[in-house]
Tab-separated table of N, CA and C in Angstrom:
chain	number	residue	atom	x	y	z
A	1	MET	N	21.966	29.818	0.299
A	1	MET	CA	22.442	28.739	-0.523
A	1	MET	C	23.347	27.802	0.262
A	2	GLN	N	23.823	28.232	1.394
A	2	GLN	CA	24.713	27.387	2.181
A	2	GLN	C	24.000	26.155	2.711
A	3	GLU	N	22.673	26.268	2.937
A	3	GLU	CA	21.920	25.134	3.445
A	3	GLU	C	21.536	24.158	2.339
A	4	GLY	N	21.795	24.521	1.087
A	4	GLY	CA	21.483	23.639	-0.025
A	4	GLY	C	20.024	23.648	-0.429
A	5	LEU	N	19.274	24.692	-0.080
A	5	LEU	CA	17.859	24.746	-0.405
A	5	LEU	C	17.572	25.545	-1.672
A	6	ILE	N	18.561	26.236	-2.186
A	6	ILE	CA	18.385	27.063	-3.380
A	6	ILE	C	19.456	26.674	-4.391
A	7	ARG	N	19.045	26.508	-5.646
A	7	ARG	CA	19.979	26.212	-6.726
A	7	ARG	C	20.045	27.434	-7.634
A	8	LYS	N	21.245	27.888	-7.942
A	8	LYS	CA	21.444	29.002	-8.864
A	8	LYS	C	21.619	28.430	-10.263
A	9	ILE	N	20.793	28.908	-11.192
A	9	ILE	CA	20.851	28.443	-12.571
A	9	ILE	C	21.309	29.616	-13.428
A	10	VAL	N	22.484	29.493	-14.010
A	10	VAL	CA	23.048	30.540	-14.856
A	10	VAL	C	22.586	30.296	-16.285
A	11	VAL	N	22.011	31.328	-16.881
A	11	VAL	CA	21.556	31.234	-18.271
A	11	VAL	C	22.161	32.367	-19.080
A	12	ASP	N	22.053	32.265	-20.371
A	12	ASP	CA	22.545	33.299	-21.287
A	12	ASP	C	24.004	33.631	-21.063
A	13	ASP	N	24.837	32.617	-21.002
A	13	ASP	CA	26.280	32.806	-20.909
A	13	ASP	C	26.676	33.733	-19.763
A	14	LYS	N	26.105	33.495	-18.598
A	14	LYS	CA	26.424	34.198	-17.347
A	14	LYS	C	25.951	35.647	-17.314
A	15	LYS	N	25.074	36.058	-18.239
A	15	LYS	CA	24.537	37.412	-18.208
A	15	LYS	C	23.393	37.525	-17.211
A	16	CYS	N	22.698	36.426	-16.987
A	16	CYS	CA	21.618	36.450	-16.010
A	16	CYS	C	21.501	35.073	-15.374
A	17	CYS	N	20.768	35.013	-14.301
A	17	CYS	CA	20.558	33.740	-13.631
A	17	CYS	C	19.193	33.734	-12.974
A	18	CYS	N	18.741	32.576	-12.617
A	18	CYS	CA	17.523	32.453	-11.829
A	18	CYS	C	17.807	31.475	-10.706
A	19	TYR	N	16.957	31.510	-9.722
A	19	TYR	CA	17.149	30.682	-8.541
A	19	TYR	C	15.964	29.754	-8.389
A	20	GLN	N	16.252	28.545	-7.966
A	20	GLN	CA	15.219	27.539	-7.800
A	20	GLN	C	15.269	26.988	-6.381
A	21	TYR	N	14.118	26.969	-5.736
A	21	TYR	CA	14.002	26.333	-4.430
A	21	TYR	C	14.025	24.827	-4.634
A	22	ILE	N	14.855	24.130	-3.899
A	22	ILE	CA	14.963	22.680	-4.011
A	22	ILE	C	14.031	22.058	-2.979
A	23	ASP	N	12.977	21.447	-3.462
A	23	ASP	CA	11.981	20.797	-2.617
A	23	ASP	C	12.461	19.381	-2.315
A	24	THR	N	12.989	19.184	-1.129
A	24	THR	CA	13.547	17.875	-0.778
A	24	THR	C	12.475	16.798	-0.699
A	25	GLN	N	11.225	17.168	-0.463
A	25	GLN	CA	10.152	16.179	-0.401
A	25	GLN	C	9.858	15.593	-1.770
A	26	LYS	N	9.990	16.407	-2.819
A	26	LYS	CA	9.704	15.938	-4.173
A	26	LYS	C	10.960	15.468	-4.886
A	27	LYS	N	12.078	15.461	-4.203
A	27	LYS	CA	13.348	15.019	-4.791
A	27	LYS	C	13.690	15.836	-6.046
A	28	CYS	N	13.521	17.144	-5.935
A	28	CYS	CA	13.787	18.045	-7.055
A	28	CYS	C	15.296	18.225	-7.189
A	29	ILE	N	15.933	17.270	-7.821
A	29	ILE	CA	17.384	17.285	-7.915
A	29	ILE	C	17.832	17.326	-9.366
A	30	ASP	N	17.269	16.489	-10.188
A	30	ASP	CA	17.798	16.247	-11.517
A	30	ASP	C	16.728	16.472	-12.576
A	31	HIS	N	16.834	17.564	-13.315
A	31	HIS	CA	15.925	17.814	-14.424
A	31	HIS	C	16.554	18.819	-15.381
A	32	TYR	N	15.929	19.002	-16.516
A	32	TYR	CA	16.395	19.940	-17.523
A	32	TYR	C	15.511	21.180	-17.509
A	33	HIS	N	15.941	22.229	-18.193
A	33	HIS	CA	15.190	23.477	-18.216
A	33	HIS	C	14.858	23.875	-19.645
A	34	LEU	N	13.652	24.411	-19.834
A	34	LEU	CA	13.195	24.928	-21.111
A	34	LEU	C	12.972	26.421	-20.922
A	35	ILE	N	13.609	27.261	-21.739
A	35	ILE	CA	13.461	28.712	-21.615
A	35	ILE	C	12.925	29.265	-22.919
A	36	CYS	N	11.874	30.077	-22.803
A	36	CYS	CA	11.246	30.689	-23.972
A	36	CYS	C	12.089	31.870	-24.451
A	37	ASN	N	12.411	31.885	-25.748
A	37	ASN	CA	13.179	32.975	-26.339
A	37	ASN	C	12.420	34.295	-26.355
A	38	LYS	N	11.084	34.239	-26.309
A	38	LYS	CA	10.289	35.467	-26.387
A	38	LYS	C	9.998	36.074	-25.018
A	39	CYS	N	9.423	35.287	-24.109
A	39	CYS	CA	9.012	35.858	-22.817
A	39	CYS	C	9.983	35.542	-21.681
A	40	GLY	N	10.899	34.601	-21.892
A	40	GLY	CA	11.887	34.273	-20.876
A	40	GLY	C	11.415	33.317	-19.802
A	41	SER	N	10.186	32.818	-19.927
A	41	SER	CA	9.692	31.889	-18.904
A	41	SER	C	10.519	30.613	-18.918
A	42	MET	N	10.641	29.985	-17.746
A	42	MET	CA	11.421	28.765	-17.616
A	42	MET	C	10.531	27.636	-17.129
A	43	LEU	N	10.613	26.496	-17.787
A	43	LEU	CA	9.871	25.306	-17.406
A	43	LEU	C	10.856	24.217	-17.023
A	44	HIS	N	10.429	23.343	-16.137
A	44	HIS	CA	11.241	22.193	-15.762
A	44	HIS	C	10.823	21.014	-16.615
A	45	PHE	N	11.795	20.253	-17.086
A	45	PHE	CA	11.525	19.119	-17.961
A	45	PHE	C	12.124	17.874	-17.341
A	46	ASP	N	11.265	16.949	-16.989
A	46	ASP	CA	11.684	15.698	-16.366
A	46	ASP	C	11.070	14.565	-17.175
A	47	ASN	N	11.909	13.842	-17.925
A	47	ASN	CA	11.395	12.839	-18.841
A	47	ASN	C	12.410	11.701	-18.955
A	48	SER	N	11.931	10.483	-18.983
A	48	SER	CA	12.842	9.329	-19.021
A	48	SER	C	13.640	9.256	-20.318
A	49	ILE	N	13.091	9.734	-21.413
A	49	ILE	CA	13.815	9.683	-22.690
A	49	ILE	C	15.075	10.533	-22.629
A	50	ILE	N	14.978	11.716	-22.056
A	50	ILE	CA	16.129	12.604	-21.976
A	50	ILE	C	17.177	12.038	-21.007
A	51	TYR	N	16.739	11.294	-20.001
A	51	TYR	CA	17.699	10.675	-19.082
A	51	TYR	C	18.468	9.546	-19.768
A	52	ASN	N	17.836	8.910	-20.753
A	52	ASN	CA	18.560	7.906	-21.532
A	52	ASN	C	19.731	8.544	-22.260
A	53	LEU	N	19.538	9.785	-22.721
A	53	LEU	CA	20.632	10.515	-23.358
A	53	LEU	C	21.778	10.711	-22.376
A	54	LYS	N	21.447	11.119	-21.165
A	54	LYS	CA	22.475	11.332	-20.128
A	54	LYS	C	23.252	10.039	-19.874
A	55	GLU	N	22.543	8.939	-19.743
A	55	GLU	CA	23.187	7.651	-19.491
A	55	GLU	C	24.016	7.196	-20.692
A	56	ASN	N	23.517	7.458	-21.904
A	56	ASN	CA	24.237	7.083	-23.113
A	56	ASN	C	25.535	7.876	-23.246
A	57	VAL	N	25.489	9.168	-22.968
A	57	VAL	CA	26.691	9.994	-23.028
A	57	VAL	C	27.718	9.493	-22.019
A	58	TYR	N	27.246	9.142	-20.819
A	58	TYR	CA	28.169	8.648	-19.801
A	58	TYR	C	28.808	7.318	-20.221
A	59	SER	N	27.983	6.397	-20.719
A	59	SER	CA	28.537	5.088	-21.075
A	59	SER	C	29.434	5.157	-22.311
A	60	THR	N	29.158	6.085	-23.221
A	60	THR	CA	29.959	6.199	-24.436
A	60	THR	C	31.258	6.973	-24.219
A	61	PHE	N	31.164	8.089	-23.491
A	61	PHE	CA	32.315	8.984	-23.353
A	61	PHE	C	32.868	9.077	-21.931
A	62	ASN	N	32.218	8.384	-20.976
A	62	ASN	CA	32.580	8.516	-19.567
A	62	ASN	C	32.518	9.993	-19.147
A	63	PHE	N	31.492	10.685	-19.644
A	63	PHE	CA	31.296	12.114	-19.423
A	63	PHE	C	29.977	12.310	-18.708
A	64	GLU	N	30.005	12.968	-17.570
A	64	GLU	CA	28.800	13.162	-16.772
A	64	GLU	C	28.208	14.543	-17.037
A	65	ILE	N	26.969	14.566	-17.531
A	65	ILE	CA	26.271	15.821	-17.814
A	65	ILE	C	25.735	16.409	-16.520
A	66	ASP	N	25.955	17.701	-16.313
A	66	ASP	CA	25.397	18.430	-15.177
A	66	ASP	C	24.022	18.925	-15.600
A	67	THR	N	22.982	18.183	-15.244
A	67	THR	CA	21.628	18.500	-15.703
A	67	THR	C	21.113	19.834	-15.177
A	68	SER	N	21.676	20.326	-14.093
A	68	SER	CA	21.227	21.620	-13.576
A	68	SER	C	21.628	22.763	-14.489
A	69	LYS	N	22.537	22.494	-15.424
A	69	LYS	CA	23.004	23.535	-16.332
A	69	LYS	C	22.563	23.307	-17.776
A	70	VAL	N	21.759	22.283	-18.010
A	70	VAL	CA	21.289	22.020	-19.361
A	70	VAL	C	20.023	22.824	-19.603
A	71	VAL	N	20.073	23.656	-20.644
A	71	VAL	CA	18.947	24.523	-20.980
A	71	VAL	C	18.623	24.354	-22.458
A	72	PHE	N	17.349	24.131	-22.747
A	72	PHE	CA	16.861	24.095	-24.117
A	72	PHE	C	16.086	25.382	-24.368
A	73	TYR	N	16.399	26.054	-25.466
A	73	TYR	CA	15.735	27.305	-25.822
A	73	TYR	C	14.745	27.057	-26.942
A	74	GLY	N	13.632	27.771	-26.896
A	74	GLY	CA	12.611	27.650	-27.927
A	74	GLY	C	11.501	28.657	-27.668
A	75	ILE	N	10.304	28.339	-28.123
A	75	ILE	CA	9.155	29.217	-27.953
A	75	ILE	C	8.086	28.462	-27.168
A	76	CYS	N	7.611	29.050	-26.087
A	76	CYS	CA	6.594	28.400	-25.269
A	76	CYS	C	5.228	28.441	-25.973
A	77	ASN	N	4.309	27.642	-25.495
A	77	ASN	CA	2.989	27.543	-26.076
A	77	ASN	C	2.257	28.881	-26.033
A	78	LYS	N	2.386	29.616	-24.950
A	78	LYS	CA	1.711	30.908	-24.805
A	78	LYS	C	2.192	31.898	-25.874
A	79	CYS	N	3.488	31.950	-26.124
A	79	CYS	CA	4.049	32.878	-27.114
A	79	CYS	C	3.759	32.434	-28.550
A	80	LYS	N	3.625	31.121	-28.778
A	80	LYS	CA	3.301	30.630	-30.116
A	80	LYS	C	1.909	31.048	-30.524
A	81	ASN	N	1.023	31.127	-29.542
A	81	ASN	CA	-0.373	31.478	-29.838
A	81	ASN	C	-0.512	32.944	-29.752
């Protein structure tokens, strides 16, 4: 992690974590995470609408969201079926 190639993502209130390889070629820096409540799979979510939320929060409250720590929980498509 000292070289900055791996990002540690803490989930479930510091009970567990996962690690993500940072692909510098794809500029894998800023995105949100989706975690399935049933199987625990994690998906990356990169969408302009959600970034508008980040910008709106900053302009309204002067508060910068750390997107590497934003996690949305739900049920993945595989578990729904």
